mmCIF file of C-alpha atoms in Angstrom:
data_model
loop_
_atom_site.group_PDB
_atom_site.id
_atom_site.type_symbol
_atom_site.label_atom_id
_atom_site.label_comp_id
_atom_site.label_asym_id
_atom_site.label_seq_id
_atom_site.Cartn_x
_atom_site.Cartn_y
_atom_site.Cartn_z
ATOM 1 C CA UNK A 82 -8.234 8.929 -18.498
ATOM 2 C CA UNK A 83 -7.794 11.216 -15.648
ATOM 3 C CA UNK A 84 -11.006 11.667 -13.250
ATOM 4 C CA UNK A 85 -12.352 14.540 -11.711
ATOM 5 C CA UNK A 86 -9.814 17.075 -9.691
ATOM 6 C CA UNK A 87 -10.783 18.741 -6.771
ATOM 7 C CA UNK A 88 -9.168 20.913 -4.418
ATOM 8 C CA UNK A 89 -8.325 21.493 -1.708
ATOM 9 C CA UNK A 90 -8.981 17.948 -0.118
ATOM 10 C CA UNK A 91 -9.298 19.490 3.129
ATOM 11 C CA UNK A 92 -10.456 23.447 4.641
ATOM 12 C CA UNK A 93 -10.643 24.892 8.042
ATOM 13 C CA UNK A 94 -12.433 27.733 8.668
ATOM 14 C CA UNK A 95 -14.100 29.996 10.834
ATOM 15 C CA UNK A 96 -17.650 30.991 10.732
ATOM 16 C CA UNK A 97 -18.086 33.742 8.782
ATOM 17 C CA UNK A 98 -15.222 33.075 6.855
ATOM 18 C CA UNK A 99 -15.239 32.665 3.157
ATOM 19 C CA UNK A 100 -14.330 29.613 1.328
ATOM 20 C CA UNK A 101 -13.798 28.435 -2.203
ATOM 21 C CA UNK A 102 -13.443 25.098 -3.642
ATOM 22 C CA UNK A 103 -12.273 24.420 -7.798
ATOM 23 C CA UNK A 104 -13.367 21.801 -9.546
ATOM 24 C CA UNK A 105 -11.891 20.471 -13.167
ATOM 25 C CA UNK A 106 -14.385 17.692 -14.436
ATOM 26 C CA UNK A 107 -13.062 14.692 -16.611
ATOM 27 C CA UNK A 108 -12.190 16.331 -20.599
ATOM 28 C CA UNK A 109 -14.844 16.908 -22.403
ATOM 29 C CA UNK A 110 -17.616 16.019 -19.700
ATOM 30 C CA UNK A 111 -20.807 18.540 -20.404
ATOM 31 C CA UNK A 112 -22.511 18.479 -17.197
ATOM 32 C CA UNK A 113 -20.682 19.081 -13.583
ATOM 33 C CA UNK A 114 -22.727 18.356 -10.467
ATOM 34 C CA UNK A 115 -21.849 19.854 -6.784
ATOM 35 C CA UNK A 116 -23.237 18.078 -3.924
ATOM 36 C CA UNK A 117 -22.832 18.340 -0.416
ATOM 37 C CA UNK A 118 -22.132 15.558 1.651
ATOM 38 C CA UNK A 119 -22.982 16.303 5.741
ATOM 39 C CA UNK A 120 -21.934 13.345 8.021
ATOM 40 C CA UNK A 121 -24.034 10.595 8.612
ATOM 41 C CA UNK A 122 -26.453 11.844 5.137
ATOM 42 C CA UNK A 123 -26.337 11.044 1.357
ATOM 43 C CA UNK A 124 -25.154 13.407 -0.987
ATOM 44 C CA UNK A 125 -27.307 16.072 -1.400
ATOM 45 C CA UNK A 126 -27.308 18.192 -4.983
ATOM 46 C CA UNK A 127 -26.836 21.954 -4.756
ATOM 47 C CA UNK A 128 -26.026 22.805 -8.359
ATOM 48 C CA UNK A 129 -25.832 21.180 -12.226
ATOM 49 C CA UNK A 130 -24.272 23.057 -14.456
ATOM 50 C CA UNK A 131 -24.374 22.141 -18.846
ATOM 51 C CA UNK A 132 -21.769 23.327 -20.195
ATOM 52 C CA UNK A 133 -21.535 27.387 -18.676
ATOM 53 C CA UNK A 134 -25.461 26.969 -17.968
ATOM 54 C CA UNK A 135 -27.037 25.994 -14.899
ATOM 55 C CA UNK A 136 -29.722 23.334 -15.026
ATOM 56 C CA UNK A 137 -30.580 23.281 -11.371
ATOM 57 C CA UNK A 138 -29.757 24.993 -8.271
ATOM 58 C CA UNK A 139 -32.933 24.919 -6.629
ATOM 59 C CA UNK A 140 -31.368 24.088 -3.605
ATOM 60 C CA UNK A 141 -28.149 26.312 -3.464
ATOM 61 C CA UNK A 142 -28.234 28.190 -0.411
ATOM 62 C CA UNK A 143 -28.044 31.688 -2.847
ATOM 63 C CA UNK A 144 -27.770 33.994 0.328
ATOM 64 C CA UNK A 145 -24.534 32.563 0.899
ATOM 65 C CA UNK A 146 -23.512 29.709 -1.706
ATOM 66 C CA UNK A 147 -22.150 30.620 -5.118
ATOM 67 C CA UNK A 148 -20.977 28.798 -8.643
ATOM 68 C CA UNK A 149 -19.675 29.481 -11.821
ATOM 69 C CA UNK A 150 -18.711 27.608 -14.715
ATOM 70 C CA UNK A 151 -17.656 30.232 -16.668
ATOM 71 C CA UNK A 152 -15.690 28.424 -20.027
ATOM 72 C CA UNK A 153 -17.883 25.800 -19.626
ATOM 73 C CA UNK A 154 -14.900 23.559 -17.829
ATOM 74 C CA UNK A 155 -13.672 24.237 -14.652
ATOM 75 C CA UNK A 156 -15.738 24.842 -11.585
ATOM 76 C CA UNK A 157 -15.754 27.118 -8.494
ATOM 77 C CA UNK A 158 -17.708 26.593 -5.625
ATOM 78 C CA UNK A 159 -17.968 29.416 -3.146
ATOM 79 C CA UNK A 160 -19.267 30.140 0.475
ATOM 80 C CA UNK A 161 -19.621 33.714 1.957
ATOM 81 C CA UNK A 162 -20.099 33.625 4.525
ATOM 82 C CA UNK A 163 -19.546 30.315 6.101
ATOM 83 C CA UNK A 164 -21.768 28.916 9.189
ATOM 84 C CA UNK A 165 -21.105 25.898 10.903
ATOM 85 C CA UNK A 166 -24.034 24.065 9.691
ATOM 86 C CA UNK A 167 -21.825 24.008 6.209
ATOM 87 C CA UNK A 168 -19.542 21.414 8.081
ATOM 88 C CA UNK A 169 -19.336 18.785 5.250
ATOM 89 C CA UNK A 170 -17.463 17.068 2.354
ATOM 90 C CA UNK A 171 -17.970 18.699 -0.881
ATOM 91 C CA UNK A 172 -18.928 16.345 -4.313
ATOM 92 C CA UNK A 173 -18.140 17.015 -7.503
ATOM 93 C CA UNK A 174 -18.938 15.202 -10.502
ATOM 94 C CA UNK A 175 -19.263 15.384 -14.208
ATOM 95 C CA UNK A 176 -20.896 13.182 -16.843
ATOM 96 C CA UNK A 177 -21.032 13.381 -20.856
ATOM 97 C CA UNK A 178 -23.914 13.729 -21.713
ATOM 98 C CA UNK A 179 -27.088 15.329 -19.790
ATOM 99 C CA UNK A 180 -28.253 12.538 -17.045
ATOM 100 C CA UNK A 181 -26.218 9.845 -15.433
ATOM 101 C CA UNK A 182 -29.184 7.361 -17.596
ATOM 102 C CA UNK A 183 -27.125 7.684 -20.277
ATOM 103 C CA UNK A 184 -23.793 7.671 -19.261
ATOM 104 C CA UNK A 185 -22.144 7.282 -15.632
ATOM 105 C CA UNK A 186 -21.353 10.597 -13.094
ATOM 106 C CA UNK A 187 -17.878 10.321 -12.264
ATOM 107 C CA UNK A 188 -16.918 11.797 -8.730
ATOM 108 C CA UNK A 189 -13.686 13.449 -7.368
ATOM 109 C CA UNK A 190 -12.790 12.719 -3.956
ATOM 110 C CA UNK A 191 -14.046 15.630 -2.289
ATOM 111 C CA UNK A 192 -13.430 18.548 -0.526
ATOM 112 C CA UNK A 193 -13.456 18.308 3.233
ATOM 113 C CA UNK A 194 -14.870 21.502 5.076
ATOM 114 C CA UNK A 195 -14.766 22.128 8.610
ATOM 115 C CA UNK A 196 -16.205 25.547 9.941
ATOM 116 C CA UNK A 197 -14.800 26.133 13.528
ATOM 117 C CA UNK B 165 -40.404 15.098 -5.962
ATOM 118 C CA UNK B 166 -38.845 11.346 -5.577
ATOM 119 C CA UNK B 167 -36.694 10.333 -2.762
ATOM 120 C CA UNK B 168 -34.745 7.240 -2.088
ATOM 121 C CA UNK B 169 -34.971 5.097 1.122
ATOM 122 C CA UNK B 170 -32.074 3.068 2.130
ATOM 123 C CA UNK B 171 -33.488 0.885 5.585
ATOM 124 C CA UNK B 172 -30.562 0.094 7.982
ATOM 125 C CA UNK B 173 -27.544 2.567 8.372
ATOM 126 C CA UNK B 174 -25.452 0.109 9.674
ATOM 127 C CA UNK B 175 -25.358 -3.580 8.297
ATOM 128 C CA UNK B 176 -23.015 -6.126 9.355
ATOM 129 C CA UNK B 177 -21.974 -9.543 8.421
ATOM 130 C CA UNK B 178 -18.660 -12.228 8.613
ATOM 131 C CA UNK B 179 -16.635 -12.550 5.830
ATOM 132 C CA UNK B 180 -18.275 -15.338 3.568
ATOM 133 C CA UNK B 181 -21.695 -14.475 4.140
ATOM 134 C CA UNK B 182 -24.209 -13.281 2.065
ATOM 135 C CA UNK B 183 -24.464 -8.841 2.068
ATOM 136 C CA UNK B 184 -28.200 -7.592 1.316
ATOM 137 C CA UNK B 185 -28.534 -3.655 1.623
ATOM 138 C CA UNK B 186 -32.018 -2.888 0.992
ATOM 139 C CA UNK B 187 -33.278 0.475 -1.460
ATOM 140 C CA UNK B 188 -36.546 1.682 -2.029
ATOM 141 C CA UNK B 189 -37.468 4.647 -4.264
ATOM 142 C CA UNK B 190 -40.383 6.801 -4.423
ATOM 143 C CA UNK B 191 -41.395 8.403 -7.797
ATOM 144 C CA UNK B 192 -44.020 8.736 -10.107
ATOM 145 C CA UNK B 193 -41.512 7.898 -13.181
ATOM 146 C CA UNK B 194 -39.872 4.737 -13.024
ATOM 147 C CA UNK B 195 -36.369 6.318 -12.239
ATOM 148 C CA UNK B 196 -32.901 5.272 -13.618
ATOM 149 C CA UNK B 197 -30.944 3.823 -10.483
ATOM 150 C CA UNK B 198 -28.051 3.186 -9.030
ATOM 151 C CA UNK B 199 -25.689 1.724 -5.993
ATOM 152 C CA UNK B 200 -22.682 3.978 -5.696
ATOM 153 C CA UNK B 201 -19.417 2.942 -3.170
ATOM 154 C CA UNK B 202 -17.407 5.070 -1.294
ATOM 155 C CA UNK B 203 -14.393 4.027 1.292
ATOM 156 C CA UNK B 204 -13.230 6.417 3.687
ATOM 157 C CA UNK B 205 -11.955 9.537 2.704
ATOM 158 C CA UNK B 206 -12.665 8.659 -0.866
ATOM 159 C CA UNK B 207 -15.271 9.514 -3.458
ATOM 160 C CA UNK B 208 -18.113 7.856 -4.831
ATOM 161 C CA UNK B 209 -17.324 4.577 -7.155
ATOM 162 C CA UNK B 210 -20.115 3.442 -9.381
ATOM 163 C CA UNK B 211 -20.685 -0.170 -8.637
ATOM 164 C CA UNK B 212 -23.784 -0.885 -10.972
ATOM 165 C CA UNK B 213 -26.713 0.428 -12.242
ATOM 166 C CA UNK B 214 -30.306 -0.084 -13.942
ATOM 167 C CA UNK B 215 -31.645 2.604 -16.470
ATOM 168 C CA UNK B 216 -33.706 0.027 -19.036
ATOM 169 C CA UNK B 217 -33.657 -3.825 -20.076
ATOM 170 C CA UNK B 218 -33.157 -6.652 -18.143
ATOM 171 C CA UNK B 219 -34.134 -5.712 -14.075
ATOM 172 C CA UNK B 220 -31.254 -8.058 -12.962
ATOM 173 C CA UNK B 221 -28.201 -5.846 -13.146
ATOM 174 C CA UNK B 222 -24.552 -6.910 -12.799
ATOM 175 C CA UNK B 223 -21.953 -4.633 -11.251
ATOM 176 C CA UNK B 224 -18.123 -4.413 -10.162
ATOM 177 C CA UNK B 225 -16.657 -6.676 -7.237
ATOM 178 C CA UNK B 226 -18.953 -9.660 -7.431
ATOM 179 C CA UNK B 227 -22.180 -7.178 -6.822
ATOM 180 C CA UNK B 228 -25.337 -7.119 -8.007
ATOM 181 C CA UNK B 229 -29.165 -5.646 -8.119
ATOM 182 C CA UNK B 230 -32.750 -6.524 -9.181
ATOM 183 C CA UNK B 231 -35.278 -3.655 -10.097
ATOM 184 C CA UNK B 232 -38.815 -4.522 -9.092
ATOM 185 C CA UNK B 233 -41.063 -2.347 -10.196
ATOM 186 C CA UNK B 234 -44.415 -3.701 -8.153
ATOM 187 C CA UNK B 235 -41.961 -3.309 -4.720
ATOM 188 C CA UNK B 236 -40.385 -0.089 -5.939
ATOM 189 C CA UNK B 237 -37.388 -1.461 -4.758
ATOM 190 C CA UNK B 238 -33.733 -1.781 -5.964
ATOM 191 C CA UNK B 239 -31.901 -4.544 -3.264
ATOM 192 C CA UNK B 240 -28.343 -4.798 -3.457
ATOM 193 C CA UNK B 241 -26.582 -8.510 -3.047
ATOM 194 C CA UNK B 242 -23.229 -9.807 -3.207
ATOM 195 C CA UNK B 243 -23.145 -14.282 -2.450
ATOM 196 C CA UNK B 244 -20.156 -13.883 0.052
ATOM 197 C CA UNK B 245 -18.649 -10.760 1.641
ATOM 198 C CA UNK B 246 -15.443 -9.860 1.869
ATOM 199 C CA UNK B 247 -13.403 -7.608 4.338
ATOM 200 C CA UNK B 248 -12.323 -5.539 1.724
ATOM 201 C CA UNK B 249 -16.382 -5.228 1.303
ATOM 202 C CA UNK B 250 -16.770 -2.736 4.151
ATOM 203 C CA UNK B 251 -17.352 0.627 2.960
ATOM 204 C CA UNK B 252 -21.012 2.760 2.506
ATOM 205 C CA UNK B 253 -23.127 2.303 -0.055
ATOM 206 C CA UNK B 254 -25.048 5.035 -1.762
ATOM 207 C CA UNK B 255 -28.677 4.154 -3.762
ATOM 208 C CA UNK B 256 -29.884 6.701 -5.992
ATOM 209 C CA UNK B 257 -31.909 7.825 -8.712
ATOM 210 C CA UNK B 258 -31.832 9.557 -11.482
ATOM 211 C CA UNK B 259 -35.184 11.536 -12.365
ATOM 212 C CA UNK B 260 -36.699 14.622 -13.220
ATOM 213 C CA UNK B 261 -33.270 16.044 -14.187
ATOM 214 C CA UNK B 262 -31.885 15.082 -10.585
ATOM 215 C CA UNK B 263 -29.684 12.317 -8.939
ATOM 216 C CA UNK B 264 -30.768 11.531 -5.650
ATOM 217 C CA UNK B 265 -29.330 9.734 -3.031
ATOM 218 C CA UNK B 266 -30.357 7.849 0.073
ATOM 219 C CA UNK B 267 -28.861 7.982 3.077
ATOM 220 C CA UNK B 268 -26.524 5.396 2.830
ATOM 221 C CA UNK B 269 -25.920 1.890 4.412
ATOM 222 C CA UNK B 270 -22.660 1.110 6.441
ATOM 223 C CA UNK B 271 -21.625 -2.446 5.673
ATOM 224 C CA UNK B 272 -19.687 -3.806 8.319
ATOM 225 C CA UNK B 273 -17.962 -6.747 7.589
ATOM 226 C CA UNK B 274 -16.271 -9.221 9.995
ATOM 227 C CA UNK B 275 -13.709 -12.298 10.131
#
């Protein structure tokens, strides 16, 4: 069973650049989480998608951080513009069903971002 | 709101002795939880988790965790480290429609 794809693994940028990272959660996974990762912290949840719907984003950064999920599968995750406070890796995960209780969240490796 | 408190951010032991990363959650719902693993430049690997039953839980590489309910904790143990051990460890819980994480522990483990 393939896992969860994410690219790129790694993005330099300058502030007030934009940025977008893609996401393609494991086949037939319902739910897809983004969470950003900043040095030194534990991930920290910024949207939760089911299926095309989001379930949470209360703490997206909407001024500047968007999502979509638009067939329900793949993922984008964008920044516009970028500060350097958004210096960190970026999660994603997906899970079957709708909480990791029930089933397990499966991460991809991440996507490294480095605002300069 | 719950949050999840993970004391130490560095731990460190020699190979062979016994690893104990300490979790502690805060909610008003007994939460589902969980001790994630990631090694550098990787993501995070699910080493075990506790969502209802029996509180002693059993994960992957030799690992495992008790819930206690009274201590709102969620410890993590493994009998004898290894090198291939050292990574950092994520606790987290799953509640009111959100997995949250701790700030993760750094085991350090040496020969």
């Amino acid at each position: 069973e393939a896992g969860v794809a994410q690219s790129p693994r790694y993005k330099i940028i300058e502030k007030r650049q934009s940025v977008a990272f893609w996401c393609n959660p494991i086949s037939g996974h319902a739910t897809l989480y983004w969470y950003q990762q900043i040095l030194g912290q534990g991930p920290k949840l910024l949207i939760q998608f089911q299926n095309n719907g989001v379930v949470d984003d209360s703490q997206l950064p909407k001024d500047r951080f968007s999502a979509e999920r638009l067939k329900g599968v793949d993922s984008t995750l964008k920044i516009q513009p970028a500060k350097l406070e958004d210096s960190a890796v970026y999660l994603c995960a997906s899970s079957s069903l709708s909480g990791p209780g029930e089933t397990e969240a499966f991460f991809g490796q991440g996507t490294r971002l480095t605002v300069v | 709101a719950q949050s999840v408190t993970q004391l130490g951010s560095h731990v460190s032991v020699s190979e062979g002795a016994l690893v104990l990363l300490r979790c502690n959650y805060s909610s008003s719902v007994p939460p589902y939880l969980f001790w994630y693993v990631q090694y550098p430049n990787q993501g995070l690997q699910l080493l075990l988790k506790y969502t209802t039953g029996a509180t002693l839980v059993k994960g992957i590489n030799g690992f495992e965790a008790e819930f206690k309910k009274s201590e709102t904790s969620f410890h993590l143990t493994k009998p004898s480290a290894h090198m291939s051990d050292a990574a950092e460890y994520f606790c987290a819980a799953w509640g009111y429609s959100t997995l949250t994480f701790g700030k993760g522990t750094m085991l350090l483990v040496s020969p």
